[in-house]
Short mmCIF file of C-alpha atoms in Angstrom, two decimals:
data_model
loop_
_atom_site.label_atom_id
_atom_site.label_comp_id
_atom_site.label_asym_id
_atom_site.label_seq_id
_atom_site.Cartn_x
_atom_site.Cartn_y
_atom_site.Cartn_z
CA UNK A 1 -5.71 19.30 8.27
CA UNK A 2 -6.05 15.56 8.04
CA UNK A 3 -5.27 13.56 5.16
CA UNK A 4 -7.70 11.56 3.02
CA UNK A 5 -8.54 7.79 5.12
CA UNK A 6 -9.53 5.11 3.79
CA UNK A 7 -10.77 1.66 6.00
CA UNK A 8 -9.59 -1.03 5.93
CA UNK A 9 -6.32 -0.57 3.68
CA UNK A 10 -6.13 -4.72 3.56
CA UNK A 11 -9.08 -7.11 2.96
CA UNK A 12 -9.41 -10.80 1.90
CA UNK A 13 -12.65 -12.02 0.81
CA UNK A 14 -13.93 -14.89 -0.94
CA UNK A 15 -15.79 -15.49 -4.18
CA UNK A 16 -19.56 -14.78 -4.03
CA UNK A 17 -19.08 -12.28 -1.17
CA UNK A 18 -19.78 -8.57 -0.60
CA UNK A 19 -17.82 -5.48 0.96
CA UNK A 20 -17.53 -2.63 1.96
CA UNK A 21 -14.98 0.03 1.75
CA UNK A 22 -15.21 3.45 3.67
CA UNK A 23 -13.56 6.78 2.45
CA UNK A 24 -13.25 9.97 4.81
CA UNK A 25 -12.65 13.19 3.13
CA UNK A 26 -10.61 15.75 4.16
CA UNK A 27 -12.97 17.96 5.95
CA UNK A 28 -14.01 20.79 3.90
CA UNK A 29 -14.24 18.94 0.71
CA UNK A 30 -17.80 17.74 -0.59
CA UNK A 31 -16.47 15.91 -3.67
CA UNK A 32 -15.43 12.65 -3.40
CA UNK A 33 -14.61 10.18 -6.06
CA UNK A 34 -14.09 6.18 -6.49
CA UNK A 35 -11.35 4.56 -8.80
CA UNK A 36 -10.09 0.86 -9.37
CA UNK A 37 -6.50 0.26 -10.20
CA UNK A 38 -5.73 -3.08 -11.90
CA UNK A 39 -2.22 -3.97 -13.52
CA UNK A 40 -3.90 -5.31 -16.60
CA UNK A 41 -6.56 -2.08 -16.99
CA UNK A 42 -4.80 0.71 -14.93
CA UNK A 43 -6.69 3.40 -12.88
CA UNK A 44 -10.78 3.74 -13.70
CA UNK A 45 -13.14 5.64 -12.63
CA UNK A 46 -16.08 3.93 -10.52
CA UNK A 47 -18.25 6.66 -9.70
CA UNK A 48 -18.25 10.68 -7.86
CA UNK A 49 -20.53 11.62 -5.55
CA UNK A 50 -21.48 15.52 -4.33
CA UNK A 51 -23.35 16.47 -1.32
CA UNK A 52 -24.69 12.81 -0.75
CA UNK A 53 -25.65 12.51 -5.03
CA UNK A 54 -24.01 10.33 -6.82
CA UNK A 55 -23.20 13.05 -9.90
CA UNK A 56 -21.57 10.59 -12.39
CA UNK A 57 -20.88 6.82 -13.26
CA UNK A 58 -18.24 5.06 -14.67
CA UNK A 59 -18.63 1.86 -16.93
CA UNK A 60 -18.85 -0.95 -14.14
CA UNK A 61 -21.59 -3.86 -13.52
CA UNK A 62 -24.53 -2.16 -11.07
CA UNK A 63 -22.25 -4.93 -8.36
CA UNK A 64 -20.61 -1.48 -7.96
CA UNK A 65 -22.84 0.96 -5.75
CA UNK A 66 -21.73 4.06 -3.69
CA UNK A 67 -23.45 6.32 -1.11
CA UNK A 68 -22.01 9.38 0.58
CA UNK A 69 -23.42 10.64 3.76
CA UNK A 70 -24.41 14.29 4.82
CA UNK A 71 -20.81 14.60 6.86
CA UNK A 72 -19.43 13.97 3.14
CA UNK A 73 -17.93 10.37 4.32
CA UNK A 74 -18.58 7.98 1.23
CA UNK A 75 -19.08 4.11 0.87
CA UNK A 76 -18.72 2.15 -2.00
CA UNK A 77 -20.01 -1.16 -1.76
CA UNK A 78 -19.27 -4.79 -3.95
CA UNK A 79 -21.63 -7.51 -4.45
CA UNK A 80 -21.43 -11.15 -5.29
CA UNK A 81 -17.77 -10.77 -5.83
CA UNK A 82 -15.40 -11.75 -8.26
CA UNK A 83 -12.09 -12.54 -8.46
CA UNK A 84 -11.48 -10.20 -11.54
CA UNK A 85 -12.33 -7.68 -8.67
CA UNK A 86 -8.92 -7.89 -6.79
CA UNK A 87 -7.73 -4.38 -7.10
CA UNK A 88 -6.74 -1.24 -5.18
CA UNK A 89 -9.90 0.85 -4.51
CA UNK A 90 -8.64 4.59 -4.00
CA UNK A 91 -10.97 7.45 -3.14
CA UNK A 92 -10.36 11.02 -4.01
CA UNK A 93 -12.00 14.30 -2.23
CA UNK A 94 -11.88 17.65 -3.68
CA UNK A 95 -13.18 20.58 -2.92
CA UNK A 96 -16.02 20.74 -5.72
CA UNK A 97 -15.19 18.65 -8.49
CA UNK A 98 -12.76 16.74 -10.14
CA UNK A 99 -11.99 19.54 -11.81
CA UNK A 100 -10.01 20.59 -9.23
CA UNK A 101 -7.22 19.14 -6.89
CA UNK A 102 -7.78 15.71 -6.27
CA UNK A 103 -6.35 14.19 -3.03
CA UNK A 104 -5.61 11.07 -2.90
CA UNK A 105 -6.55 8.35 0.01
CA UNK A 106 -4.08 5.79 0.39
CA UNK A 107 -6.38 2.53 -0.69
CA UNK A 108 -7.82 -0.34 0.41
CA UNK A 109 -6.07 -3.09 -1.75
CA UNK A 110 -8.71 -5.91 -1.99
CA UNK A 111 -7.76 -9.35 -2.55
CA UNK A 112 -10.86 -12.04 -3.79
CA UNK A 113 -10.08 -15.75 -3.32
CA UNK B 1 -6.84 3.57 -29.17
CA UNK B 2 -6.90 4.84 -25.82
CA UNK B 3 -8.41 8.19 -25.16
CA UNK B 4 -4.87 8.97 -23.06
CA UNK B 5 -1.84 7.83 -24.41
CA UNK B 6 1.41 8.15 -22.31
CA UNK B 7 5.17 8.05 -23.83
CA UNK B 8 7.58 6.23 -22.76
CA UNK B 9 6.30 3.62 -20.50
CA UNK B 10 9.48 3.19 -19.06
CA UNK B 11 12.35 5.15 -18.29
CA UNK B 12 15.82 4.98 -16.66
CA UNK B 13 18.03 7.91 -16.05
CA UNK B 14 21.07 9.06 -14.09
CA UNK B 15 20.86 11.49 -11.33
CA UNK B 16 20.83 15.21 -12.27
CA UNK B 17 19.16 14.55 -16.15
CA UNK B 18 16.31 16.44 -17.44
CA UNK B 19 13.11 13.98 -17.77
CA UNK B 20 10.47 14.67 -19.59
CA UNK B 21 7.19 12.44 -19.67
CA UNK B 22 4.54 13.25 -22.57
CA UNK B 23 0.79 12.73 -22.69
CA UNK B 24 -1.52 12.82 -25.46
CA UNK B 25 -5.08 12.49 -25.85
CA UNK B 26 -7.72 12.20 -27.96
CA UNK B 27 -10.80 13.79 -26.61
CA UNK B 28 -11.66 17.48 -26.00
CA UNK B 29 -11.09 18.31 -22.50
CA UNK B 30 -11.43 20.59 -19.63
CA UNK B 31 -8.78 20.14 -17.27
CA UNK B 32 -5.34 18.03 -17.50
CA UNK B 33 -3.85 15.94 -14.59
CA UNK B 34 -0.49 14.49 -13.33
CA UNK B 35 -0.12 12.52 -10.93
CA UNK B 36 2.34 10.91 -9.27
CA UNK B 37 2.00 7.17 -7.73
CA UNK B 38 4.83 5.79 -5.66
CA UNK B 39 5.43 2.07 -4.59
CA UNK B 40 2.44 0.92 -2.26
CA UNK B 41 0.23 3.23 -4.22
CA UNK B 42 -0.12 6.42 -2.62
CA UNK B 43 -1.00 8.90 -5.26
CA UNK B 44 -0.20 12.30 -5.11
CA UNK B 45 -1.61 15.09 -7.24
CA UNK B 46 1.16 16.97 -8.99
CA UNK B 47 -0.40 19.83 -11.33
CA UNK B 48 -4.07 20.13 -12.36
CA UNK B 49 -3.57 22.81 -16.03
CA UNK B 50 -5.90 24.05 -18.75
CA UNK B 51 -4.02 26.23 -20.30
CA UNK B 52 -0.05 27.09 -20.51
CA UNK B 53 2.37 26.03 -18.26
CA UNK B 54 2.42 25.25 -14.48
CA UNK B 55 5.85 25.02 -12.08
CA UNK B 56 6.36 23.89 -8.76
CA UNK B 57 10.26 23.35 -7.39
CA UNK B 58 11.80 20.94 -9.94
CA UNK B 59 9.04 19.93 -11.87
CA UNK B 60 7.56 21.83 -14.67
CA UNK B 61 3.90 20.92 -16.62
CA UNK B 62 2.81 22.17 -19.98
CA UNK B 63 -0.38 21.86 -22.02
CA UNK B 64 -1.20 22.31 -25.53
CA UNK B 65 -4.82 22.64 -25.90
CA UNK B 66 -4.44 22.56 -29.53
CA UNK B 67 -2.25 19.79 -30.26
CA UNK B 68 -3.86 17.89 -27.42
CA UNK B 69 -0.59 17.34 -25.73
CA UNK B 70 1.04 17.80 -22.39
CA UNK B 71 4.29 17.71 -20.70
CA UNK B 72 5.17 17.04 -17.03
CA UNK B 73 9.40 17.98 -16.87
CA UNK B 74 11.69 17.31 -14.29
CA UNK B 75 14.91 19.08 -13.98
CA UNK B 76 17.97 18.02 -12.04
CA UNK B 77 16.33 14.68 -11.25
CA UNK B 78 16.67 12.97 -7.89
CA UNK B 79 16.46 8.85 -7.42
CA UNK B 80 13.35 10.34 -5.01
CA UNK B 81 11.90 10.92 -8.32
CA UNK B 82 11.47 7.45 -9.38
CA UNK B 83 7.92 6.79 -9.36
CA UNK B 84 4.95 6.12 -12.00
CA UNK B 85 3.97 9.29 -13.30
CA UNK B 86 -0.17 9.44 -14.57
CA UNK B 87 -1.65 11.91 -16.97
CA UNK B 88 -5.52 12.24 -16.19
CA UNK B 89 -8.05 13.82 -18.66
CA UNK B 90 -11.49 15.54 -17.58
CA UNK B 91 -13.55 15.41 -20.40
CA UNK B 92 -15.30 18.64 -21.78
CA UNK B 93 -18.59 18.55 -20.23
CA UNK B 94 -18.15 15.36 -18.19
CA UNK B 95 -16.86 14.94 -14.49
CA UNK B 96 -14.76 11.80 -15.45
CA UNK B 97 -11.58 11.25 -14.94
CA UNK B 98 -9.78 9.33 -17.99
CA UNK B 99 -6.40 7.66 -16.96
CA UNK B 100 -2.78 6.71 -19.03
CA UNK B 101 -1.25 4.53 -18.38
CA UNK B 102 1.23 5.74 -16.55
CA UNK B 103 5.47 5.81 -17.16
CA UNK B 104 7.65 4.35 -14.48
CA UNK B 105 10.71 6.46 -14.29
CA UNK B 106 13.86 5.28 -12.32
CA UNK B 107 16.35 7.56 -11.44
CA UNK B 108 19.84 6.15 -10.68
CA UNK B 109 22.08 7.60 -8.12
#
């Protein structure tokens, strides 16, 4: 069974800018979750989504949205970018929840200039 | 305070030791994680507990519901062991993941 992928894993972008990052689960799973990783603040949770809902929010700016499609393939999306925004965006899917096994995708590390 | 709380931030060892990384936390919760993030940041999910003790090969996880403390061990560690190791709180009642802040452990051949 395939792994968790995430597109791209590198992107450079420039102040004032938006992106997109894409997360495919691993096929099966319906949960799939958003976190930022920062050296100064560590791992954080952005936001989960189930079965194309977005169930819960973490304590970002609404720059910060998400979607998830009926295949169970999520977006989340940054506006108007900062450079306090350089991070590595991971995605998790589990089967449910994230009360269960999470599996990891390998990141897109973001860079804002 | 942090709601997860991870001790020791750092640590060295020699091949073959016992390690032991600790995690406390603050909150009531409904599920425990460790995780394990290697350089380039893949994470890996070791052991997902909420209650008593979990063991997979080498590495051994504990939870104490009641003190609000858990344990990831390693036993007869390898230098393929050195990586940051994250505890990971679900919150009673609430779908969020709470992070430490992880402990880099370095295993010396």
């Amino acid at each position: 069974k395939a792994g968790v992928t995430q597109t791209p894993r590198y992107l450079i972008k420039t102040r004032g800018q938006q992106v997109t990052l894409s997360c495919s689960p691993i096929s099966g799973h319906r949960s799939v979750s958003w976190y930022q990783q920062t050296p100064g603040q560590g791992l954080q949770f952005l936001f989960e989504y189930f079965s194309e809902t977005q169930r819960n929010k973490g304590n970002f700016p609404g720059r910060f949205s998400g979607r998830q499609f009926s295949n169970s393939r999520s977006e989340m999306n940054v506006s108007t970018l900062e450079l306090g925004d350089s991070a590595l965006y991971l995605c998790a899917s589990s089967l449910a929840s994230p009360a269960a096994t999470q599996y990891f995708g390998p990141g897109t590390r973001l860079t804002v200039l | 305070k942090n709601e997860v709380e991870q001790s020791p931030q750092n640590l060295t060892a020699q091949e073959g030791e016992f390690i032991t990384i600790n995690c406390s936390y603050s909150v009531g919760i409904s599920a425990l994680h460790w995780l394990q993030q290697h350089p380039g940041g893949g994470i890996v999910s070791l052991f997902m507990l909420s209650s008593g003790k979990k063991k997979h090969g080498r590495l051994i996880a504990t939870i104490n519901i009641q003190e609000k403390h858990s344990s990831l061990h390693i036993t007869a560690s390898h230098p393929r062991d050195s990586a940051v190791y994250i505890c990971a709180v679900l919150s009673g009642g609430n779908e969020k993941l709470t992070f430490g802040t992880g402990t880099r452990l370095t295993i010396i051949p």
